[in-house]
Amino acid sequence: MPNHIIIKKRIKNFSKQIKVSSDKSISIRVVLLASQAVGRSKISNLLESEDVLNSLKAIKKLGIKYIKKKNTYFIDGFGVNGFTSKKNITINAGNSGTLARLILGLLIKTNFSVKLIGDKSLSRRDFSRVIKPLKLFGVNIKSKNNLLPIEILGTKYLRPINYYESIGSAQVKSCIILSALNTPGITKINAKKSRNHTELMLKFLNYPIKIKKENNFDKISVTGLRQFNAFNYDVPGDISSASFFIVLTILSEKSNLIIKNVNINPSRTGIIIILNKMGAGIQLRNKKTYNGEKVADIFITSKKNLKSINCPSKLNSAAIDEFLIIFLAAAKAKGISRFKDLGEMNKKESKRLDLGIKFLRLIGIKVKRFKNDINIYGNPNLILSKNFEIKNFLKDHRIFFLSCIAALTLGGKWKINDKDSIKTSFPNFLKILKNIGAEIN
Ligand code: S3P
């Protein structure tokens, strides 16, 4: 089977209602927290992508049993620090930075050592951001140049820390929060704002965690060594996956789309704010709160006259995984769009800032870059007719999705490699695209 797809036609008008895959950040957290709960947790609509399947494999190696019946996973936890293994083990986090960084927090008290490895992309990513706070807790952790493989051996002699998290990384913040569960006393984190699913889940589980919101920071304190009970969770749709369908609809002609039951946690909805500032008119309807998280249906219609944006950098964290597709919207907007301080994009599954700029230039869009700031010179009349081939993007799923949406809205003949990358976060991406009318070979 070839691992590429061919797109030769723009998508025709559509009017559809879809569901996108379940939220990846929430799915990984639900698996990890169920592994620490007391009793049997029941999880429906868990995302079955590689990142989440690797999370399930990891807890299984750590002695946690689970079964799947129909659409539901049942996970049997033994409480906080309930991992067991008679021998030292290796955990493969695959492509997932979230799994790798979060699980380290749950391993700081184990009495066996764990070697953490990952795929080529993950093995290039920097772990100093979590190794530094983990060492402060007192754990034994070894790695060469702060890269994978990492070896961690837990200790009984842990101490709570007081940490200033200045990157705005939810993975770092969550690693510290999960470490705090195993640590006596109160761990305090002053964290630059980032997605807050871990905090919301622990609150929903009645775990003693306190959050004081300040302007750009959250002051979090977590009391260690408490237990929490098993829980039920129905995972909502992923706004990061929805984002590709949102921009597809906006840039298509005379089309409209409803995406049902998507997580709209304000720490994730930067894309909606940004696109609406550009005149997209996206609406969130049927808003509800579920287990502390907000969900809604997203209503989108095609828009001919997108405006450029001067994007406030305080929205960066809430749109960090969506900038690639936002850049495509900016490429079709009238005027120069400005984005600032996007260095974190280069620390993702691939160097997304560099590749995003390369992509825009490939489709004939002028881009000026000043370190981590970029200006995109939009062209509302952009139509493509040439041949394009997308390859060598470290199998980054989001570059694959971006390429498909560009092909389906701008035209041209596209060969897009590494189709398998969709398994990371959104295995039924191509199926849904075909259902709304895309012709893909
Ligand atoms: C994630 C946090 C973000 C994001 C990633 C998922 C999470 O990374 O880019 O895709 O689930 O915590 P950082 O925390 O490194 O910004």
Short mmCIF file of C-alpha atoms and ligand atoms in Angstrom, two decimals:
data_model
loop_
_atom_site.label_atom_id
_atom_site.label_comp_id
_atom_site.label_asym_id
_atom_site.label_seq_id
_atom_site.Cartn_x
_atom_site.Cartn_y
_atom_site.Cartn_z
CA MET A 1 0.00 0.00 0.00
CA PRO A 2 1.46 3.38 -0.93
CA ASN A 3 1.81 5.74 1.96
CA HIS A 4 0.81 8.83 0.04
CA ILE A 5 -2.39 10.38 -1.27
CA ILE A 6 -3.16 12.34 -4.43
CA ILE A 7 -5.56 15.29 -4.55
CA LYS A 8 -6.30 16.83 -7.94
CA LYS A 9 -9.60 18.60 -7.39
CA ARG A 10 -10.92 21.28 -5.13
CA ILE A 11 -13.81 20.21 -2.92
CA LYS A 12 -17.33 20.98 -4.20
CA ASN A 13 -19.95 22.87 -2.15
CA PHE A 14 -21.02 20.95 0.93
CA SER A 15 -23.54 21.26 3.71
CA LYS A 16 -22.89 18.66 6.38
CA GLN A 17 -22.85 17.77 10.01
CA ILE A 18 -19.82 15.85 11.31
CA LYS A 19 -18.09 14.65 14.44
CA VAL A 20 -14.33 14.86 14.64
CA SER A 21 -12.14 12.48 16.64
CA SER A 22 -12.05 12.74 20.42
CA ASP A 23 -9.71 15.10 22.19
CA LYS A 24 -6.12 13.85 22.37
CA SER A 25 -5.00 15.89 25.38
CA ILE A 26 -8.04 14.80 27.38
CA SER A 27 -7.78 11.15 26.27
CA ILE A 28 -4.16 10.83 27.41
CA ARG A 29 -4.94 12.51 30.75
CA VAL A 30 -8.00 10.32 31.32
CA VAL A 31 -5.92 7.16 30.77
CA LEU A 32 -3.14 8.34 33.07
CA LEU A 33 -5.47 9.55 35.82
CA ALA A 34 -7.64 6.40 35.63
CA SER A 35 -4.42 4.44 36.21
CA GLN A 36 -3.98 6.33 39.51
CA ALA A 37 -7.60 6.21 40.68
CA VAL A 38 -8.94 3.70 43.20
CA GLY A 39 -11.22 1.25 41.39
CA ARG A 40 -12.61 0.76 37.89
CA SER A 41 -12.96 3.85 35.68
CA LYS A 42 -15.28 3.76 32.70
CA ILE A 43 -14.29 5.79 29.65
CA SER A 44 -16.30 6.21 26.50
CA ASN A 45 -15.27 7.79 23.23
CA LEU A 46 -11.60 7.54 24.11
CA LEU A 47 -9.54 8.63 21.10
CA GLU A 48 -8.06 5.50 19.53
CA SER A 49 -5.03 7.12 17.97
CA GLU A 50 -1.43 5.99 18.33
CA ASP A 51 -0.61 8.53 21.04
CA VAL A 52 -3.47 7.27 23.19
CA LEU A 53 -2.89 3.57 22.38
CA ASN A 54 0.72 4.10 23.50
CA SER A 55 -0.62 5.56 26.76
CA LEU A 56 -2.72 2.42 27.29
CA LYS A 57 0.29 0.20 26.51
CA ALA A 58 2.38 2.20 28.98
CA ILE A 59 -0.01 1.78 31.92
CA LYS A 60 -0.37 -1.91 31.07
CA LYS A 61 3.39 -2.38 31.32
CA LEU A 62 3.15 -0.62 34.67
CA GLY A 63 0.79 -3.27 35.98
CA ILE A 64 -2.58 -1.65 35.27
CA LYS A 65 -5.25 -3.82 33.63
CA TYR A 66 -7.88 -2.56 31.23
CA ILE A 67 -10.49 -4.05 28.94
CA LYS A 68 -12.56 -2.68 26.10
CA LYS A 69 -16.25 -3.51 25.61
CA LYS A 70 -17.98 -1.93 22.62
CA ASN A 71 -17.21 1.78 22.76
CA THR A 72 -16.04 1.76 26.38
CA TYR A 73 -12.73 1.20 28.13
CA PHE A 74 -12.64 -0.02 31.73
CA ILE A 75 -9.39 0.77 33.55
CA ASP A 76 -8.60 -0.72 36.97
CA GLY A 77 -6.45 1.61 39.07
CA PHE A 78 -4.78 0.83 42.42
CA GLY A 79 -4.56 4.45 43.57
CA VAL A 80 -1.75 7.00 43.42
CA ASN A 81 1.66 5.31 43.04
CA GLY A 82 -0.15 2.06 42.24
CA PHE A 83 2.20 1.07 39.43
CA THR A 84 3.93 -2.27 39.90
CA SER A 85 6.60 -4.14 38.02
CA LYS A 86 8.92 -6.91 39.15
CA LYS A 87 11.61 -5.81 36.73
CA ASN A 88 12.95 -2.67 35.10
CA ILE A 89 10.94 -1.76 32.03
CA THR A 90 11.00 0.28 28.83
CA ILE A 91 8.11 2.51 27.81
CA ASN A 92 7.80 3.67 24.23
CA ALA A 93 5.92 6.98 24.00
CA GLY A 94 6.01 6.85 20.19
CA ASN A 95 5.32 10.33 18.81
CA SER A 96 3.70 11.73 21.92
CA GLY A 97 5.36 14.56 23.85
CA THR A 98 2.33 14.70 26.11
CA LEU A 99 2.52 11.02 27.13
CA ALA A 100 6.30 11.15 27.59
CA ARG A 101 6.31 14.28 29.72
CA LEU A 102 3.22 13.52 31.78
CA ILE A 103 4.06 9.92 32.61
CA LEU A 104 7.43 10.93 34.05
CA GLY A 105 5.49 12.68 36.81
CA LEU A 106 3.78 9.42 37.73
CA LEU A 107 7.08 7.51 37.91
CA ILE A 108 8.88 9.51 40.57
CA LYS A 109 8.16 7.08 43.41
CA THR A 110 8.43 3.70 41.68
CA ASN A 111 10.86 1.12 43.06
CA PHE A 112 11.91 -0.08 39.60
CA SER A 113 13.57 1.87 36.87
CA VAL A 114 11.88 2.90 33.64
CA LYS A 115 13.57 3.69 30.38
CA LEU A 116 11.52 6.09 28.26
CA ILE A 117 12.00 6.01 24.50
CA GLY A 118 10.17 7.47 21.50
CA ASP A 119 10.11 7.75 17.71
CA LYS A 120 12.51 9.82 15.60
CA SER A 121 10.52 13.03 16.05
CA LEU A 122 10.15 12.66 19.83
CA SER A 123 13.81 11.70 20.14
CA ARG A 124 14.76 15.15 18.79
CA ARG A 125 12.64 17.03 21.31
CA ASP A 126 14.09 18.69 24.38
CA PHE A 127 13.25 17.22 27.79
CA SER A 128 15.23 19.67 29.92
CA ARG A 129 11.94 21.48 30.53
CA VAL A 130 10.69 18.52 32.61
CA ILE A 131 14.02 17.09 33.80
CA LYS A 132 14.77 20.33 35.64
CA PRO A 133 11.67 20.35 37.89
CA LEU A 134 11.75 16.55 38.30
CA LYS A 135 15.29 16.76 39.72
CA LEU A 136 14.08 19.37 42.21
CA PHE A 137 11.55 16.84 43.55
CA GLY A 138 14.56 14.60 44.26
CA VAL A 139 14.07 11.86 41.69
CA ASN A 140 16.91 10.03 39.95
CA ILE A 141 16.73 10.85 36.27
CA LYS A 142 19.36 10.37 33.61
CA SER A 143 19.57 11.38 29.96
CA LYS A 144 22.21 12.43 27.46
CA ASN A 145 21.81 16.06 26.36
CA ASN A 146 18.28 16.18 27.78
CA LEU A 147 17.03 13.95 24.97
CA LEU A 148 15.42 10.51 24.94
CA PRO A 149 16.17 7.85 26.04
CA ILE A 150 15.58 8.92 29.64
CA GLU A 151 16.05 6.62 32.62
CA ILE A 152 14.05 7.34 35.73
CA LEU A 153 14.21 5.56 39.06
CA GLY A 154 11.76 6.64 41.75
CA THR A 155 12.62 7.49 45.34
CA LYS A 156 10.84 7.54 48.70
CA TYR A 157 12.61 10.77 49.59
CA LEU A 158 10.60 13.30 47.63
CA ARG A 159 10.13 16.94 48.59
CA PRO A 160 7.49 19.40 47.34
CA ILE A 161 8.71 22.16 45.06
CA ASN A 162 7.85 25.73 44.31
CA TYR A 163 8.20 26.18 40.55
CA TYR A 164 7.94 29.06 38.13
CA GLU A 165 6.79 27.66 34.76
CA SER A 166 7.58 30.44 32.32
CA ILE A 167 7.21 28.68 28.94
CA GLY A 168 3.42 28.34 29.03
CA SER A 169 3.71 24.60 28.47
CA ALA A 170 0.80 22.43 29.64
CA GLN A 171 3.04 19.38 29.39
CA VAL A 172 5.54 20.83 31.86
CA LYS A 173 2.79 22.10 34.18
CA SER A 174 1.01 18.72 34.10
CA CYS A 175 4.24 16.79 34.71
CA ILE A 176 4.74 18.84 37.88
CA ILE A 177 1.11 18.44 38.99
CA LEU A 178 1.29 14.65 38.53
CA SER A 179 4.61 14.54 40.39
CA ALA A 180 2.94 16.46 43.22
CA LEU A 181 0.42 13.62 43.67
CA ASN A 182 3.28 11.37 44.84
CA THR A 183 5.02 13.98 46.98
CA PRO A 184 4.31 14.83 50.63
CA GLY A 185 3.32 18.42 51.41
CA ILE A 186 2.12 21.12 49.06
CA THR A 187 3.69 21.66 45.64
CA LYS A 188 3.25 25.16 44.23
CA ILE A 189 3.43 26.17 40.58
CA ASN A 190 3.25 29.63 39.16
CA ALA A 191 2.42 28.68 35.58
CA LYS A 192 2.15 30.87 32.51
CA LYS A 193 -1.30 30.18 31.07
CA SER A 194 -1.68 27.00 29.01
CA ARG A 195 -4.35 24.34 28.51
CA ASN A 196 -5.72 23.37 31.92
CA HIS A 197 -7.29 19.93 31.40
CA THR A 198 -5.18 18.29 34.13
CA GLU A 199 -6.30 20.85 36.72
CA LEU A 200 -9.96 20.61 35.68
CA MET A 201 -9.89 16.82 35.82
CA LEU A 202 -8.33 16.74 39.29
CA LYS A 203 -10.92 19.26 40.49
CA PHE A 204 -13.71 17.14 39.02
CA LEU A 205 -12.20 14.18 40.95
CA ASN A 206 -12.34 16.24 44.18
CA TYR A 207 -8.57 16.08 44.49
CA PRO A 208 -7.12 18.86 46.74
CA ILE A 209 -5.83 21.25 44.06
CA LYS A 210 -6.23 25.01 44.27
CA ILE A 211 -5.99 27.43 41.37
CA LYS A 212 -5.75 31.18 41.65
CA LYS A 213 -6.09 32.88 38.28
CA GLU A 214 -3.98 35.93 37.64
CA ASN A 215 -3.49 37.93 34.47
CA ASN A 216 -1.14 35.74 32.44
CA PHE A 217 -0.37 33.18 35.12
CA ASP A 218 -2.18 30.61 37.26
CA LYS A 219 -1.02 30.00 40.82
CA ILE A 220 -1.59 26.31 41.44
CA SER A 221 -1.11 24.40 44.67
CA VAL A 222 -1.43 20.65 44.94
CA THR A 223 -1.52 18.65 48.17
CA GLY A 224 0.29 15.35 47.80
CA LEU A 225 -0.42 11.78 48.89
CA ARG A 226 -4.22 11.87 48.67
CA GLN A 227 -6.27 9.26 46.84
CA PHE A 228 -9.18 9.74 44.44
CA ASN A 229 -11.90 7.38 43.28
CA ALA A 230 -12.41 5.84 39.87
CA PHE A 231 -14.64 7.87 37.54
CA ASN A 232 -16.72 7.88 34.37
CA TYR A 233 -15.68 10.06 31.43
CA ASP A 234 -17.09 10.59 27.97
CA VAL A 235 -14.38 12.30 25.89
CA PRO A 236 -15.58 15.22 23.69
CA GLY A 237 -14.30 16.13 20.21
CA ASP A 238 -10.90 17.72 19.68
CA ILE A 239 -10.82 21.37 18.61
CA SER A 240 -7.33 20.84 17.17
CA SER A 241 -8.75 18.20 14.82
CA ALA A 242 -11.84 20.35 14.16
CA SER A 243 -9.61 23.28 13.17
CA PHE A 244 -8.77 21.72 9.78
CA PHE A 245 -12.46 21.32 8.94
CA ILE A 246 -13.19 24.84 10.17
CA VAL A 247 -10.67 26.36 7.76
CA LEU A 248 -11.72 23.96 4.97
CA THR A 249 -15.27 25.30 5.23
CA ILE A 250 -14.28 28.95 5.50
CA LEU A 251 -12.07 28.74 2.40
CA SER A 252 -14.51 26.64 0.35
CA GLU A 253 -17.32 28.10 -1.73
CA LYS A 254 -20.96 28.22 -0.61
CA SER A 255 -20.51 25.58 2.05
CA ASN A 256 -21.46 25.12 5.64
CA LEU A 257 -20.55 22.67 8.34
CA ILE A 258 -21.66 21.79 11.85
CA ILE A 259 -19.12 20.02 14.05
CA LYS A 260 -20.89 18.37 16.98
CA ASN A 261 -19.75 18.13 20.58
CA VAL A 262 -16.30 19.71 20.55
CA ASN A 263 -14.32 20.67 23.65
CA ILE A 264 -14.24 24.49 23.82
CA ASN A 265 -12.15 24.96 26.93
CA PRO A 266 -11.10 28.67 26.73
CA SER A 267 -7.45 27.60 26.99
CA ARG A 268 -7.93 25.87 23.60
CA THR A 269 -10.18 28.19 21.58
CA GLY A 270 -7.57 30.66 20.32
CA ILE A 271 -8.33 29.57 16.77
CA ILE A 272 -11.99 30.62 17.05
CA ILE A 273 -11.04 34.04 18.44
CA ILE A 274 -8.36 34.56 15.78
CA LEU A 275 -10.51 33.46 12.82
CA ASN A 276 -13.47 35.50 14.08
CA LYS A 277 -11.23 38.57 14.34
CA MET A 278 -10.47 37.88 10.66
CA GLY A 279 -14.21 37.94 9.93
CA ALA A 280 -14.98 34.21 9.85
CA GLY A 281 -18.22 34.45 11.85
CA ILE A 282 -17.83 31.02 13.52
CA GLN A 283 -20.55 30.32 16.07
CA LEU A 284 -20.54 28.12 19.15
CA ARG A 285 -24.00 26.78 19.96
CA ASN A 286 -25.55 24.32 22.46
CA LYS A 287 -22.88 25.10 25.04
CA LYS A 288 -22.72 22.73 28.01
CA THR A 289 -20.36 21.93 30.84
CA TYR A 290 -19.31 18.32 31.23
CA ASN A 291 -17.06 17.14 34.08
CA GLY A 292 -15.67 20.64 34.38
CA GLU A 293 -14.95 21.02 30.63
CA LYS A 294 -16.98 23.18 28.24
CA VAL A 295 -18.33 21.61 25.04
CA ALA A 296 -20.38 22.99 22.15
CA ASP A 297 -21.36 22.49 18.52
CA ILE A 298 -19.38 24.62 16.05
CA PHE A 299 -21.21 26.27 13.13
CA ILE A 300 -19.11 27.43 10.17
CA THR A 301 -19.96 28.92 6.77
CA SER A 302 -17.77 29.85 3.80
CA LYS A 303 -16.36 33.38 3.82
CA LYS A 304 -15.10 35.27 0.80
CA ASN A 305 -13.64 38.33 2.48
CA LEU A 306 -11.32 37.33 5.29
CA LYS A 307 -9.37 40.22 6.81
CA SER A 308 -5.77 40.09 7.92
CA ILE A 309 -4.98 40.02 11.63
CA ASN A 310 -2.44 41.51 13.98
CA CYS A 311 -2.51 38.50 16.27
CA PRO A 312 -2.06 39.31 19.97
CA SER A 313 0.64 36.97 21.31
CA LYS A 314 -1.40 36.33 24.44
CA LEU A 315 -3.52 34.06 22.20
CA ASN A 316 -0.48 31.94 21.25
CA SER A 317 -0.83 29.26 23.88
CA ALA A 318 -4.57 28.75 23.22
CA ALA A 319 -3.86 28.20 19.50
CA ILE A 320 -0.40 26.64 19.63
CA ASP A 321 -1.28 23.52 17.61
CA GLU A 322 -3.50 25.46 15.18
CA PHE A 323 -1.13 28.08 13.79
CA LEU A 324 -0.28 26.04 10.70
CA ILE A 325 -3.89 26.06 9.57
CA ILE A 326 -4.39 29.66 10.75
CA PHE A 327 -1.47 30.60 8.44
CA LEU A 328 -3.43 29.10 5.53
CA ALA A 329 -6.41 31.32 6.39
CA ALA A 330 -4.02 34.31 6.57
CA ALA A 331 -2.67 33.36 3.12
CA LYS A 332 -6.19 33.92 1.69
CA ALA A 333 -6.98 37.03 3.74
CA LYS A 334 -6.80 40.61 2.47
CA GLY A 335 -3.73 42.40 3.83
CA ILE A 336 -0.71 41.53 5.92
CA SER A 337 -1.24 39.29 8.93
CA ARG A 338 1.22 39.55 11.79
CA PHE A 339 2.06 36.80 14.31
CA LYS A 340 4.59 37.21 17.09
CA ASP A 341 6.69 35.11 19.42
CA LEU A 342 5.99 31.70 17.88
CA GLY A 343 9.28 30.03 18.88
CA GLU A 344 7.40 27.22 20.66
CA MET A 345 6.06 26.04 17.29
CA ASN A 346 9.56 24.85 16.46
CA LYS A 347 9.55 22.59 19.52
CA LYS A 348 6.64 20.44 18.35
CA GLU A 349 6.49 17.14 16.41
CA SER A 350 8.43 18.94 13.66
CA LYS A 351 9.88 22.44 13.41
CA ARG A 352 6.44 23.80 12.56
CA LEU A 353 7.35 27.46 12.31
CA ASP A 354 10.12 26.76 9.78
CA LEU A 355 7.97 24.27 7.86
CA GLY A 356 4.89 26.51 7.95
CA ILE A 357 6.87 29.34 6.35
CA LYS A 358 8.35 26.95 3.77
CA PHE A 359 4.84 25.75 2.97
CA LEU A 360 3.46 29.27 2.48
CA ARG A 361 6.35 30.15 0.15
CA LEU A 362 5.78 26.92 -1.78
CA ILE A 363 2.20 28.00 -2.54
CA GLY A 364 3.42 31.43 -3.64
CA ILE A 365 2.70 33.49 -0.54
CA LYS A 366 5.15 36.18 0.52
CA VAL A 367 6.32 35.78 4.13
CA LYS A 368 8.72 37.94 6.10
CA ARG A 369 10.30 36.46 9.19
CA PHE A 370 12.04 38.24 12.06
CA LYS A 371 13.28 35.49 14.42
CA ASN A 372 10.02 34.11 15.84
CA ASP A 373 7.68 36.75 14.39
CA ILE A 374 6.19 36.42 10.92
CA ASN A 375 4.25 38.60 8.50
CA ILE A 376 2.08 36.84 5.94
CA TYR A 377 1.12 38.80 2.83
CA GLY A 378 -2.36 37.48 2.07
CA ASN A 379 -3.75 37.00 -1.42
CA PRO A 380 -7.55 36.61 -1.55
CA ASN A 381 -7.32 35.57 -5.23
CA LEU A 382 -4.87 32.76 -4.61
CA ILE A 383 -5.65 29.79 -6.88
CA LEU A 384 -3.11 27.07 -7.64
CA SER A 385 -2.67 24.93 -10.73
CA LYS A 386 0.88 23.53 -10.48
CA ASN A 387 2.08 20.18 -9.14
CA PHE A 388 3.03 20.01 -5.47
CA GLU A 389 4.72 17.30 -3.47
CA ILE A 390 4.85 17.38 0.31
CA LYS A 391 7.56 15.19 1.85
CA ASN A 392 10.24 15.20 4.57
CA PHE A 393 8.12 16.72 7.31
CA LEU A 394 9.12 14.21 10.03
CA LYS A 395 5.69 12.59 9.54
CA ASP A 396 4.09 15.49 11.42
CA HIS A 397 0.34 14.78 11.35
CA ARG A 398 -0.59 18.44 11.36
CA ILE A 399 1.53 19.20 8.28
CA PHE A 400 -0.29 16.36 6.50
CA PHE A 401 -3.72 17.76 7.47
CA LEU A 402 -2.67 21.28 6.41
CA SER A 403 -1.54 20.02 3.00
CA CYS A 404 -4.87 18.27 2.38
CA ILE A 405 -6.87 21.40 3.24
CA ALA A 406 -4.64 23.56 1.02
CA ALA A 407 -5.08 21.12 -1.87
CA LEU A 408 -8.86 20.95 -1.44
CA THR A 409 -9.37 24.71 -1.22
CA LEU A 410 -6.67 26.21 -3.48
CA GLY A 411 -6.41 23.69 -6.33
CA GLY A 412 -3.31 22.24 -8.00
CA LYS A 413 -2.19 18.63 -8.20
CA TRP A 414 -0.87 17.39 -4.89
CA LYS A 415 1.07 14.34 -3.82
CA ILE A 416 1.14 14.25 -0.04
CA ASN A 417 3.43 11.66 1.58
CA ASP A 418 3.36 9.92 4.97
CA LYS A 419 -0.38 9.34 5.11
CA ASP A 420 0.18 7.13 8.17
CA SER A 421 0.94 10.22 10.24
CA ILE A 422 -2.83 10.74 10.65
CA LYS A 423 -2.86 7.79 13.06
CA THR A 424 -1.14 9.97 15.67
CA SER A 425 -4.18 12.11 16.40
CA PHE A 426 -7.00 11.68 13.89
CA PRO A 427 -7.20 8.22 12.26
CA ASN A 428 -10.51 8.86 10.48
CA PHE A 429 -9.49 12.24 9.02
CA LEU A 430 -9.52 11.08 5.38
CA LYS A 431 -12.76 9.16 5.80
CA ILE A 432 -14.56 12.28 7.07
CA LEU A 433 -13.06 14.39 4.27
CA LYS A 434 -14.35 11.89 1.71
CA ASN A 435 -17.77 11.88 3.39
CA ILE A 436 -18.12 15.59 2.84
CA GLY A 437 -17.16 15.22 -0.80
CA ALA A 438 -13.38 15.38 -1.12
CA GLU A 439 -11.91 13.34 -3.98
CA ILE A 440 -8.78 11.69 -2.65
CA ASN A 441 -6.82 8.84 -4.21
C1 S3P B 1 -0.37 19.44 24.98
C2 S3P B 1 0.27 20.63 25.20
C3 S3P B 1 0.90 21.41 24.13
C4 S3P B 1 0.45 20.96 22.76
C5 S3P B 1 0.44 19.47 22.62
C6 S3P B 1 -0.52 18.87 23.65
C7 S3P B 1 -0.96 18.74 26.14
O1 S3P B 1 2.30 21.28 24.24
O2 S3P B 1 1.26 21.52 21.75
O3 S3P B 1 0.02 19.09 21.34
O4 S3P B 1 -1.83 17.87 25.95
O5 S3P B 1 -0.58 19.07 27.26
P1 S3P B 1 3.16 22.17 25.27
O6 S3P B 1 2.65 21.93 26.61
O7 S3P B 1 4.58 21.71 25.13
O8 S3P B 1 2.99 23.58 24.80
#
